[in-house]
C-alpha positions as CSV (number, residue, x, y, z in Angstrom):
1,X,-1.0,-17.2,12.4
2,X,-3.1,-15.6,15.1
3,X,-2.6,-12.3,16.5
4,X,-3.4,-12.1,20.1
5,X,-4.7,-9.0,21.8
6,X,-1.7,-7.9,23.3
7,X,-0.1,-8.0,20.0
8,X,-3.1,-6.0,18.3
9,X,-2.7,-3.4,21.2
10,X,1.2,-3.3,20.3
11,X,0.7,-2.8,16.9
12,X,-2.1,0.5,17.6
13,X,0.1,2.0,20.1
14,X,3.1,1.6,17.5
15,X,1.1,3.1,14.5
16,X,-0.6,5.8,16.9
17,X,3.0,6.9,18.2
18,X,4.3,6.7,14.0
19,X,1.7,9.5,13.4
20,X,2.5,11.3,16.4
21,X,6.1,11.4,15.5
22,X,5.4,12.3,11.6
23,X,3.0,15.3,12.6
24,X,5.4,16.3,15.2
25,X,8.2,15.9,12.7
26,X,6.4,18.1,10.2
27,X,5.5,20.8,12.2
28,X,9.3,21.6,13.6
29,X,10.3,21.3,9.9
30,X,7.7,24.2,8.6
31,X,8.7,26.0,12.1
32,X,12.4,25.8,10.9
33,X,11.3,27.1,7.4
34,X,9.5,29.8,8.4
35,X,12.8,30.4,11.3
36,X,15.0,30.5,7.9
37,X,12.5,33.0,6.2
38,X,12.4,35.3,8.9
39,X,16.2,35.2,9.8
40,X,15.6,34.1,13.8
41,X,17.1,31.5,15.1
42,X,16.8,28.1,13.5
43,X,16.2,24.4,14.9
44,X,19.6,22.4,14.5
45,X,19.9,20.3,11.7
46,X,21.3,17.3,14.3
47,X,17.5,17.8,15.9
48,X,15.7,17.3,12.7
49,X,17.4,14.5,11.2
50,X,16.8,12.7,14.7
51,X,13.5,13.2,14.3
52,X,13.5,11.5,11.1
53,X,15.2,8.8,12.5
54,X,13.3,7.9,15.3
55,X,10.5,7.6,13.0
56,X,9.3,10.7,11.8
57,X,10.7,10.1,7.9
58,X,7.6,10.6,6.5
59,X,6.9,14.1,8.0
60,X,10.4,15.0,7.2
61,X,10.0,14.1,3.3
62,X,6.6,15.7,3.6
63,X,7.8,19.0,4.9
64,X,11.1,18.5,2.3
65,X,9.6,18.4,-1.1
66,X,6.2,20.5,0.2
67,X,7.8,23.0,1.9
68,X,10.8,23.1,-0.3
69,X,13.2,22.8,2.7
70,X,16.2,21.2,3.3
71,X,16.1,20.0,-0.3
72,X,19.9,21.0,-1.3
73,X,21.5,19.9,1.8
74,X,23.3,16.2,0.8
75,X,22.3,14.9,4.2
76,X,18.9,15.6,4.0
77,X,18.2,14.8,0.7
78,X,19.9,11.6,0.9
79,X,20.0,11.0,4.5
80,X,16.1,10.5,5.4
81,X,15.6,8.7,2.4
82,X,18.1,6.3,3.4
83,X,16.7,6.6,6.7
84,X,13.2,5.6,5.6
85,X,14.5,2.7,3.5
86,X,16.6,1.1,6.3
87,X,13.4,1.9,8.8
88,X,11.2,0.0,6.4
89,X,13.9,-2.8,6.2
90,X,14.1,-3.5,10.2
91,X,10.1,-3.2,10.3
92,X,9.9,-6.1,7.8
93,X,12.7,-8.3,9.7
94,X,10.7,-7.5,12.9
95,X,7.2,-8.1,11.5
96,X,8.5,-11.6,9.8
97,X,9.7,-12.9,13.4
């Protein structure tokens, strides 16, 4: 199977806009935890998770378990996992088209 150069751009734009997202993703998580530290207004929860799901899972986990925040909350905790397991199924049904 050959992978033309249109494809090849696709794919660099796609990974280039997946770190994009995760860095962006981690960032409003460790604002958010330094928000909850400091009392001040937070970033709704609704916000991060749809970060996560439009591809930011990884920065989200990240900031979770290394920031130690959002770790008790039952949609977090199970939510962007879940959301990073169905992300990776639909990339593998895509990529095997």
């Amino acid at each position: 199977m050959e992978i033309s150069k249109n494809d090849l751009t696709m794919m660099k734009l796609f990974i280039l806009y997946l770190i994009a997202i995760n860095l962006v993703t981690f960032i409003v998580y460790a604002i958010d935890k330094r928000k909850a530290k400091k009392g001040t207004w937070r970033t709704p929860e609704s916000t991060l998770l749809l970060l996560a799901a439009i591809g930011g899972t990884i920065g989200a986990l990240l900031a979770m378990y290394l920031l130690r925040h959002k770790t008790k909350h039952k949609k977090f905790f199970i939510g962007v996992p879940a959301l990073l397991v169905l992300q990776l199924i639909v990339a593998f049904y895509l990529y095997n088209q």
